[in-house]
Tab-separated table of C-alpha atoms and ligand atoms in Angstrom:
chain	number	residue	atom	x	y	z
A	1	MET	CA	1.693	-79.270	-53.460
A	2	ASN	CA	1.608	-78.581	-57.190
A	3	ILE	CA	2.340	-82.059	-58.574
A	4	GLN	CA	1.599	-82.028	-62.295
A	5	GLU	CA	0.700	-85.070	-64.410
A	6	ASN	CA	1.954	-86.254	-67.753
A	7	ILE	CA	4.688	-83.785	-68.307
A	8	ASP	CA	6.820	-83.590	-71.383
A	9	LEU	CA	10.545	-83.829	-70.449
A	10	THR	CA	12.162	-83.342	-73.962
A	11	HIS	CA	13.568	-80.050	-72.801
A	12	CYS	CA	14.604	-81.366	-69.532
A	13	ASN	CA	17.342	-83.712	-70.838
A	14	THR	CA	20.220	-82.402	-72.971
A	15	PHE	CA	20.015	-85.382	-75.211
A	16	GLY	CA	16.631	-84.027	-76.330
A	17	LEU	CA	14.968	-87.360	-76.018
A	18	PRO	CA	11.178	-87.420	-76.295
A	19	VAL	CA	10.044	-88.571	-72.995
A	20	LYS	CA	7.329	-87.905	-70.532
A	21	SER	CA	6.996	-88.261	-66.776
A	22	GLN	CA	3.835	-89.485	-65.223
A	23	TYR	CA	4.210	-87.004	-62.305
A	24	PHE	CA	6.276	-83.911	-62.081
A	25	TYR	CA	7.124	-81.448	-59.187
A	26	LYS	CA	9.342	-78.437	-59.346
A	27	LEU	CA	11.209	-78.033	-56.009
A	28	THR	CA	12.127	-74.354	-55.563
A	29	ASP	CA	12.620	-74.422	-51.829
A	30	LYS	CA	14.516	-77.251	-50.120
A	31	ASN	CA	12.311	-76.907	-47.081
A	32	ASP	CA	9.422	-78.217	-49.078
A	33	LEU	CA	11.204	-81.608	-49.320
A	34	ALA	CA	9.891	-82.520	-45.799
A	35	LYS	CA	6.275	-82.117	-47.083
A	36	LEU	CA	6.979	-83.774	-50.318
A	37	VAL	CA	8.320	-86.957	-48.920
A	38	GLU	CA	5.038	-87.421	-46.904
A	39	HIS	CA	2.905	-87.085	-50.032
A	40	PRO	CA	1.199	-90.228	-51.172
A	41	ILE	CA	2.436	-89.765	-54.745
A	42	PHE	CA	5.950	-89.615	-53.440
A	43	LYS	CA	5.336	-92.625	-51.174
A	44	ASN	CA	3.833	-94.848	-53.741
A	45	ASN	CA	5.953	-94.170	-56.846
A	46	LYS	CA	9.492	-94.441	-58.307
A	47	ILE	CA	11.251	-91.158	-57.787
A	48	LEU	CA	13.767	-89.348	-59.967
A	49	PHE	CA	15.515	-86.261	-58.800
A	50	LEU	CA	16.462	-84.320	-61.748
A	51	GLY	CA	18.970	-81.500	-62.246
A	52	GLY	CA	19.913	-80.087	-65.715
A	53	GLY	CA	19.239	-83.523	-67.288
A	54	SER	CA	22.751	-83.487	-68.791
A	55	ASN	CA	23.828	-86.980	-67.832
A	56	ILE	CA	20.692	-89.036	-68.097
A	57	ILE	CA	19.146	-91.301	-70.575
A	58	PHE	CA	15.448	-91.933	-69.998
A	59	ALA	CA	13.252	-94.926	-70.778
A	60	PRO	CA	10.570	-93.744	-73.232
A	61	ASP	CA	8.207	-92.774	-70.493
A	62	PHE	CA	9.115	-92.446	-66.848
A	63	LEU	CA	6.332	-94.092	-64.686
A	64	GLY	CA	6.898	-92.192	-61.422
A	65	LEU	CA	7.602	-88.849	-59.959
A	66	THR	CA	10.323	-86.581	-61.321
A	67	VAL	CA	11.425	-83.932	-58.917
A	68	PHE	CA	13.126	-80.972	-60.833
A	69	MET	CA	15.534	-79.474	-58.517
A	70	SER	CA	15.146	-75.780	-58.853
A	71	ASN	CA	16.280	-74.149	-55.556
A	72	LYS	CA	18.350	-71.262	-56.240
A	73	GLY	CA	20.897	-69.069	-54.349
A	74	VAL	CA	24.577	-68.425	-53.808
A	75	LYS	CA	26.114	-67.034	-50.752
A	76	VAL	CA	29.607	-66.619	-49.155
A	77	VAL	CA	29.384	-68.425	-45.846
A	78	GLU	CA	32.895	-67.957	-44.463
A	79	GLN	CA	35.938	-65.834	-45.201
A	80	GLN	CA	39.269	-67.444	-44.398
A	81	GLU	CA	42.739	-65.992	-44.744
A	82	ASP	CA	43.376	-67.206	-48.372
A	83	SER	CA	40.058	-68.700	-49.243
A	84	VAL	CA	36.255	-68.380	-49.170
A	85	ILE	CA	33.608	-70.921	-48.435
A	86	ILE	CA	30.720	-70.376	-50.721
A	87	GLU	CA	27.443	-72.228	-50.696
A	88	ALA	CA	25.378	-72.722	-53.853
A	89	GLN	CA	21.970	-74.203	-54.025
A	90	ALA	CA	21.438	-77.361	-56.079
A	91	GLY	CA	19.223	-75.820	-58.849
A	92	GLU	CA	21.732	-73.177	-59.858
A	93	ASN	CA	23.048	-73.596	-63.356
A	94	TRP	CA	26.573	-74.851	-63.171
A	95	HIS	CA	28.275	-72.628	-65.807
A	96	ASN	CA	26.543	-69.387	-64.505
A	97	PHE	CA	27.798	-70.351	-60.876
A	98	VAL	CA	31.306	-70.740	-62.166
A	99	LEU	CA	31.232	-67.410	-63.912
A	100	SER	CA	29.836	-65.735	-60.694
A	101	THR	CA	32.784	-67.033	-58.668
A	102	ILE	CA	35.220	-65.646	-61.178
A	103	ARG	CA	33.530	-62.269	-61.149
A	104	LEU	CA	33.977	-62.454	-57.303
A	105	GLY	CA	37.653	-62.955	-57.765
A	106	LEU	CA	37.599	-66.509	-56.629
A	107	ASN	CA	39.733	-69.172	-58.141
A	108	GLY	CA	39.342	-73.087	-58.502
A	109	LEU	CA	36.391	-73.578	-60.807
A	110	GLU	CA	37.676	-71.924	-63.941
A	111	ASN	CA	38.725	-75.377	-65.529
A	112	LEU	CA	35.309	-76.666	-65.094
A	113	SER	CA	33.641	-73.850	-67.251
A	114	LEU	CA	30.890	-74.624	-69.650
A	115	ILE	CA	30.066	-78.015	-68.240
A	116	PRO	CA	26.196	-78.506	-68.741
A	117	GLY	CA	24.040	-79.219	-65.745
A	118	THR	CA	23.431	-77.897	-62.223
A	119	VAL	CA	25.431	-77.313	-59.201
A	120	GLY	CA	23.528	-80.225	-57.252
A	121	ALA	CA	24.496	-82.752	-60.063
A	122	SER	CA	28.203	-81.828	-59.981
A	123	PRO	CA	29.134	-83.965	-56.911
A	124	VAL	CA	27.177	-87.040	-58.208
A	125	GLN	CA	29.585	-88.003	-60.978
A	126	ASN	CA	32.409	-85.816	-59.700
A	127	ILE	CA	32.461	-83.691	-62.909
A	128	GLY	CA	35.921	-83.200	-64.238
A	129	ALA	CA	37.717	-81.569	-67.188
A	130	TYR	CA	41.070	-80.317	-68.138
A	131	GLY	CA	43.057	-81.566	-65.128
A	132	VAL	CA	40.494	-80.499	-62.390
A	133	GLU	CA	37.677	-82.492	-60.688
A	134	VAL	CA	34.982	-80.822	-58.695
A	135	LYS	CA	36.168	-82.877	-55.676
A	136	ASP	CA	39.345	-80.659	-55.604
A	137	VAL	CA	37.227	-77.733	-54.403
A	138	ILE	CA	34.249	-79.254	-52.581
A	139	GLU	CA	34.205	-78.622	-48.849
A	140	LYS	CA	30.959	-80.476	-47.990
A	141	VAL	CA	27.630	-81.444	-49.437
A	142	GLU	CA	24.172	-80.841	-47.871
A	143	CYS	CA	21.766	-83.637	-48.582
A	144	PHE	CA	18.665	-85.256	-47.326
A	145	ASP	CA	18.900	-89.022	-46.663
A	146	LEU	CA	15.695	-90.604	-47.847
A	147	GLU	CA	16.504	-93.943	-46.159
A	148	THR	CA	16.962	-92.411	-42.710
A	149	GLN	CA	14.962	-89.239	-43.308
A	150	GLU	CA	17.807	-87.179	-41.985
A	151	TRP	CA	19.544	-84.004	-43.229
A	152	LEU	CA	23.309	-84.509	-43.573
A	153	LEU	CA	26.329	-82.395	-44.183
A	154	LEU	CA	28.795	-84.785	-45.765
A	155	THR	CA	32.453	-83.956	-45.676
A	156	ASN	CA	34.525	-84.288	-48.781
A	157	THR	CA	35.995	-87.527	-47.556
A	158	GLU	CA	32.524	-88.860	-46.651
A	159	CYS	CA	31.446	-88.240	-50.303
A	160	ARG	CA	33.794	-91.009	-51.384
A	161	PHE	CA	34.857	-89.270	-54.573
A	162	ASP	CA	36.565	-91.061	-57.282
A	163	TYR	CA	36.956	-90.854	-61.106
A	164	ARG	CA	33.301	-89.938	-62.200
A	165	ASP	CA	32.095	-91.484	-59.027
A	166	SER	CA	30.916	-90.696	-55.585
A	167	ILE	CA	28.542	-91.963	-52.700
A	168	PHE	CA	25.717	-90.238	-54.430
A	169	LYS	CA	26.230	-92.464	-57.588
A	170	GLN	CA	26.975	-95.633	-55.580
A	171	HIS	CA	23.698	-95.191	-53.781
A	172	ASN	CA	21.702	-93.805	-56.617
A	173	GLY	CA	18.294	-92.523	-55.263
A	174	ARG	CA	19.208	-92.374	-51.598
A	175	TYR	CA	20.549	-88.927	-51.091
A	176	VAL	CA	18.925	-85.732	-52.389
A	177	ILE	CA	21.591	-83.036	-52.832
A	178	THR	CA	20.198	-79.707	-51.829
A	179	SER	CA	23.340	-77.557	-51.801
A	180	VAL	CA	27.090	-77.824	-52.045
A	181	TYR	CA	29.830	-75.858	-50.209
A	182	PHE	CA	32.954	-74.933	-52.212
A	183	LYS	CA	36.341	-73.842	-50.795
A	184	LEU	CA	37.755	-71.357	-53.362
A	185	SER	CA	41.039	-69.694	-53.269
A	186	LYS	CA	41.648	-65.910	-53.233
A	187	THR	CA	44.999	-66.674	-55.053
A	188	PHE	CA	45.160	-67.842	-58.658
A	189	ILE	CA	47.015	-71.103	-58.967
A	190	PRO	CA	46.928	-72.031	-62.719
A	191	LYS	CA	46.245	-75.661	-63.573
A	192	VAL	CA	47.072	-75.553	-67.163
A	193	SER	CA	49.281	-78.605	-67.929
A	194	TYR	CA	46.442	-80.552	-69.790
A	195	GLY	CA	47.875	-81.006	-73.262
A	196	LEU	CA	45.229	-78.994	-75.286
A	197	LEU	CA	44.875	-76.284	-72.835
A	198	LYS	CA	48.608	-75.751	-72.555
A	199	GLN	CA	48.846	-75.603	-76.377
A	200	TYR	CA	45.940	-73.120	-76.616
A	201	LEU	CA	47.256	-70.803	-73.920
A	202	GLY	CA	50.704	-71.025	-75.250
A	203	SER	CA	49.541	-69.135	-78.328
A	204	GLN	CA	47.886	-66.306	-76.285
A	205	GLU	CA	49.334	-63.059	-75.436
A	206	THR	CA	47.132	-62.210	-72.368
A	207	ALA	CA	48.251	-62.868	-68.870
A	208	LEU	CA	46.814	-65.828	-67.079
A	209	SER	CA	43.943	-65.371	-64.689
A	210	ALA	CA	40.950	-67.480	-63.789
A	211	LYS	CA	38.953	-65.437	-66.323
A	212	THR	CA	41.485	-66.019	-69.278
A	213	VAL	CA	41.653	-69.789	-68.416
A	214	SER	CA	37.881	-70.047	-68.243
A	215	GLU	CA	37.651	-68.205	-71.669
A	216	ALA	CA	40.211	-70.586	-73.188
A	217	ILE	CA	38.334	-73.636	-71.955
A	218	CYS	CA	35.032	-72.319	-73.321
A	219	GLN	CA	36.755	-71.960	-76.710
A	220	ILE	CA	38.248	-75.502	-76.556
A	221	ARG	CA	34.872	-76.979	-75.479
A	222	GLN	CA	32.922	-75.178	-78.163
A	223	GLU	CA	35.310	-76.435	-80.812
A	224	LYS	CA	35.268	-80.111	-79.802
A	225	LEU	CA	31.980	-80.766	-77.962
A	226	PRO	CA	28.543	-80.277	-79.466
A	227	ASN	CA	26.455	-77.422	-77.888
A	228	PRO	CA	23.466	-79.443	-76.431
A	229	GLU	CA	21.134	-76.536	-77.349
A	230	ARG	CA	21.792	-77.281	-80.981
A	231	ILE	CA	22.797	-80.957	-81.053
A	232	GLY	CA	21.448	-83.181	-78.261
A	233	ASN	CA	24.067	-84.967	-76.200
A	234	ALA	CA	25.013	-86.042	-72.717
A	235	GLY	CA	28.782	-85.224	-72.859
A	236	SER	CA	31.047	-88.052	-72.669
A	237	PHE	CA	28.977	-91.184	-73.112
A	238	PHE	CA	31.579	-93.624	-71.721
A	239	LYS	CA	34.121	-93.447	-68.860
A	240	ASN	CA	37.756	-93.794	-69.930
A	241	PRO	CA	38.584	-97.432	-68.874
A	242	ILE	CA	41.181	-97.978	-66.187
A	243	ILE	CA	42.843	-101.298	-66.373
A	244	SER	CA	45.915	-103.098	-64.794
A	245	ALA	CA	49.462	-102.487	-66.165
A	246	ASN	CA	49.564	-106.129	-67.340
A	247	GLN	CA	46.472	-105.946	-69.309
A	248	ALA	CA	47.604	-102.552	-70.729
A	249	LYS	CA	50.759	-104.067	-71.868
A	250	ASP	CA	48.902	-106.412	-74.245
A	251	ILE	CA	46.814	-103.630	-75.644
A	252	LEU	CA	49.838	-101.398	-76.177
A	253	ALA	CA	51.789	-104.219	-77.838
A	254	LEU	CA	49.044	-104.136	-80.665
A	255	TYR	CA	48.184	-100.426	-80.567
A	256	PRO	CA	51.324	-98.627	-79.408
A	257	ASN	CA	49.841	-95.154	-80.202
A	258	ALA	CA	46.855	-95.674	-77.986
A	259	VAL	CA	46.474	-92.570	-75.769
A	260	HIS	CA	46.979	-93.617	-72.092
A	261	TYR	CA	47.696	-92.037	-68.787
A	262	HIS	CA	49.542	-93.643	-65.779
A	263	GLN	CA	47.436	-93.528	-62.650
A	264	PRO	CA	49.078	-92.934	-59.166
A	265	ASP	CA	48.103	-96.495	-57.985
A	266	GLY	CA	49.778	-98.119	-61.053
A	267	MET	CA	46.746	-98.712	-63.092
A	268	ILE	CA	46.472	-97.274	-66.677
A	269	LYS	CA	43.695	-95.116	-68.086
A	270	PHE	CA	42.949	-95.317	-71.683
A	271	ALA	CA	41.324	-92.518	-73.744
A	272	ALA	CA	38.196	-94.203	-74.859
A	273	GLY	CA	37.698	-91.562	-77.492
A	274	TRP	CA	40.942	-92.746	-79.257
A	275	LEU	CA	39.848	-96.405	-79.039
A	276	ILE	CA	36.488	-95.666	-80.587
A	277	GLU	CA	37.953	-93.482	-83.372
A	278	GLU	CA	40.624	-96.214	-84.083
A	279	ALA	CA	37.821	-98.766	-84.263
A	280	GLY	CA	36.312	-96.760	-87.162
A	281	LEU	CA	33.190	-95.662	-85.344
A	282	LYS	CA	33.364	-91.866	-85.780
A	283	GLY	CA	30.246	-90.681	-87.423
A	284	VAL	CA	28.568	-94.147	-87.276
A	285	SER	CA	24.760	-93.966	-86.702
A	286	VAL	CA	21.972	-96.110	-85.462
A	287	GLY	CA	18.607	-94.560	-86.314
A	288	GLY	CA	18.820	-90.849	-85.314
A	289	ALA	CA	21.761	-91.374	-82.829
A	290	ALA	CA	25.430	-91.121	-84.009
A	291	VAL	CA	28.979	-91.078	-82.669
A	292	HIS	CA	30.202	-87.398	-82.883
A	293	GLN	CA	32.539	-86.652	-85.664
A	294	LYS	CA	34.836	-84.413	-83.528
A	295	GLN	CA	34.923	-86.345	-80.277
A	296	ALA	CA	34.243	-90.112	-80.502
A	297	LEU	CA	33.436	-90.279	-76.787
A	298	VAL	CA	30.347	-88.263	-77.319
A	299	LEU	CA	27.127	-89.765	-78.707
A	300	ILE	CA	24.704	-87.285	-80.303
A	301	ASN	CA	21.061	-86.853	-81.183
A	302	GLN	CA	21.672	-86.347	-84.861
A	303	ASP	CA	18.156	-86.582	-86.173
A	304	HIS	CA	15.205	-87.130	-83.911
A	305	ALA	CA	16.840	-90.105	-82.014
A	306	SER	CA	14.610	-92.305	-79.932
A	307	VAL	CA	15.758	-93.708	-76.619
A	308	GLU	CA	16.171	-97.147	-78.316
A	309	ASP	CA	18.450	-95.683	-80.958
A	310	VAL	CA	20.752	-94.231	-78.289
A	311	LYS	CA	20.766	-97.568	-76.364
A	312	SER	CA	21.427	-99.593	-79.518
A	313	LEU	CA	24.224	-97.354	-80.629
A	314	ALA	CA	25.820	-97.530	-77.126
A	315	LYS	CA	25.612	-101.371	-77.205
A	316	MET	CA	27.226	-101.505	-80.604
A	317	VAL	CA	30.004	-99.225	-79.588
A	318	GLN	CA	30.586	-101.303	-76.433
A	319	LYS	CA	30.567	-104.603	-78.341
A	320	THR	CA	33.075	-103.351	-80.898
A	321	ILE	CA	35.626	-102.211	-78.341
A	322	LEU	CA	35.203	-105.398	-76.414
A	323	TYR	CA	35.805	-107.423	-79.581
A	324	LYS	CA	38.708	-105.252	-80.821
A	325	TYR	CA	40.585	-104.472	-77.452
A	326	GLY	CA	39.105	-106.772	-74.965
A	327	LEU	CA	38.034	-103.723	-72.993
A	328	SER	CA	34.592	-103.098	-71.365
A	329	LEU	CA	33.378	-99.491	-71.791
A	330	GLU	CA	31.164	-98.349	-68.890
A	331	ALA	CA	28.410	-95.927	-69.797
A	332	GLU	CA	28.753	-92.550	-67.942
A	333	PRO	CA	25.136	-91.344	-67.928
A	334	LEU	CA	22.445	-92.736	-65.607
A	335	PHE	CA	19.848	-94.870	-67.377
A	336	VAL	CA	16.447	-94.399	-65.972
A	337	GLU	CA	13.980	-97.148	-66.513
B	1	LIG	N1	40.740	-88.680	-78.827
B	1	LIG	C1	40.852	-89.242	-80.076
B	1	LIG	N2	39.675	-89.318	-80.820
B	1	LIG	C2	38.560	-88.818	-80.349
B	1	LIG	C3	38.604	-88.212	-79.061
B	1	LIG	C4	39.667	-88.324	-78.273
B	1	LIG	O1	41.871	-89.630	-80.610
B	1	LIG	O2	37.539	-88.914	-81.062
B	1	LIG	C5	42.072	-88.609	-78.066
B	1	LIG	C6	42.535	-87.132	-77.940
B	1	LIG	O3	43.180	-86.655	-79.048
B	1	LIG	C7	43.286	-86.989	-76.647
B	1	LIG	C8	42.586	-88.067	-75.804
B	1	LIG	O4	41.893	-88.995	-76.689
B	1	LIG	O5	44.596	-87.368	-76.873
B	1	LIG	C9	41.692	-87.471	-74.746
B	1	LIG	O6	40.683	-86.725	-75.331
B	1	LIG	P1	40.023	-85.506	-74.665
B	1	LIG	O7	41.055	-84.477	-74.292
B	1	LIG	O8	38.919	-84.983	-75.576
B	1	LIG	O9	39.378	-85.954	-73.366
B	1	LIG	P2	38.486	-87.359	-73.122
B	1	LIG	O10	39.436	-88.212	-72.190
B	1	LIG	O11	37.956	-87.951	-74.316
B	1	LIG	C10	37.736	-86.335	-70.707
B	1	LIG	C11	36.446	-86.142	-70.077
B	1	LIG	C12	35.543	-84.988	-70.512
B	1	LIG	C13	36.491	-83.774	-70.447
B	1	LIG	C14	37.865	-84.014	-71.154
B	1	LIG	C15	38.813	-82.813	-70.925
B	1	LIG	C16	35.789	-88.544	-69.377
B	1	LIG	C17	34.779	-89.588	-69.501
B	1	LIG	N3	35.563	-87.392	-70.045
B	1	LIG	O12	37.384	-86.692	-72.126
B	1	LIG	O13	34.483	-84.820	-69.853
B	1	LIG	O14	35.764	-82.567	-70.950
B	1	LIG	O15	38.494	-85.168	-70.605
B	1	LIG	O16	39.423	-82.974	-69.697
B	1	LIG	O17	36.638	-88.531	-68.492
B	1	LIG	C18	32.232	-85.514	-69.729
B	1	LIG	O18	32.524	-86.259	-68.675
B	1	LIG	O19	30.908	-85.409	-70.004
B	1	LIG	C19	33.184	-84.729	-70.435
B	1	LIG	C20	33.020	-84.101	-71.438
């Protein structure tokens, strides 16, 4: 087994934080997992399974073994009357995978275009954007349970998906996702009611298809969200808080313009970006980390930020929001210690 030592991970996390891993292993074939888990370095160290590193904040140095999920491959496993089951290996780049399904004439992933990261990471936080969550099209998830040492094929229900949440996040470190099965439709059913998307497509002349929706979403994301290849970031840094209708009433009495959405269960979800902007935090920085000017929910690596800069800035935003609105903001990325 080629386990390397003292490896720089600056380019393995989209925030571009200067971190090193004591041990590093690139997993290109899921069948190597069985051997890896028996290795003394695996048995005696903390383990981190890493995908695209787009939702992770490291401690300055990771004392343990980083397993970089790099197994590749996409195949159609079942043709149904109006849909196709397609299996993608965990190490596939998410956006390239989305584009490949659109090229195959399949529909369902177009709204999730240009999300950084890998296929294997997509179920962990149930990635979502522009009115679609990945749970809407996941059929099952193949994973290795490190606790019982068993291979599992979890159904969509067994994955316990919720807003930016799943069994994989609830039991962080227990399941190694090796591939994901998606059920994609042969028919295009547009999901374009999300405000900005509707506005954008309204001004277009071309007919709607998965390809045109994907292109529109790429445009919208490029306008609002920093490209991690140029400006380090981890996408939304906080979840949008979901609170009871009673608590929401108090906030809305003081801030009637606060952007909010009614949830099917009667709870209210607030747009944290709006709350952060209203609190005057856009552009505010701590060391090299800053609140993004165009989307306040995104923290960026403005100028050689350290892990501590990012953590201090996040704490400052959380404290301000708690003080101003009485709301707790939960961080979205995983913090690795
Ligand atoms: N808003 C502001 N100021 C800001 C940012 C947002 O007023 O600085 C307002 C917007 O005008 C809008 C509302 O807040 O009315 C919502 O903003 P946006 O459409 O940008 O979406 P979001 O709720 O901030 C969520 C996801 C994003 C996803 C977008 C689009 C979360 C935590 N984030 O952001 O996902 O791309 O919706 O669907 O749910 C991610 O998770 O990394 C991510 C980028």
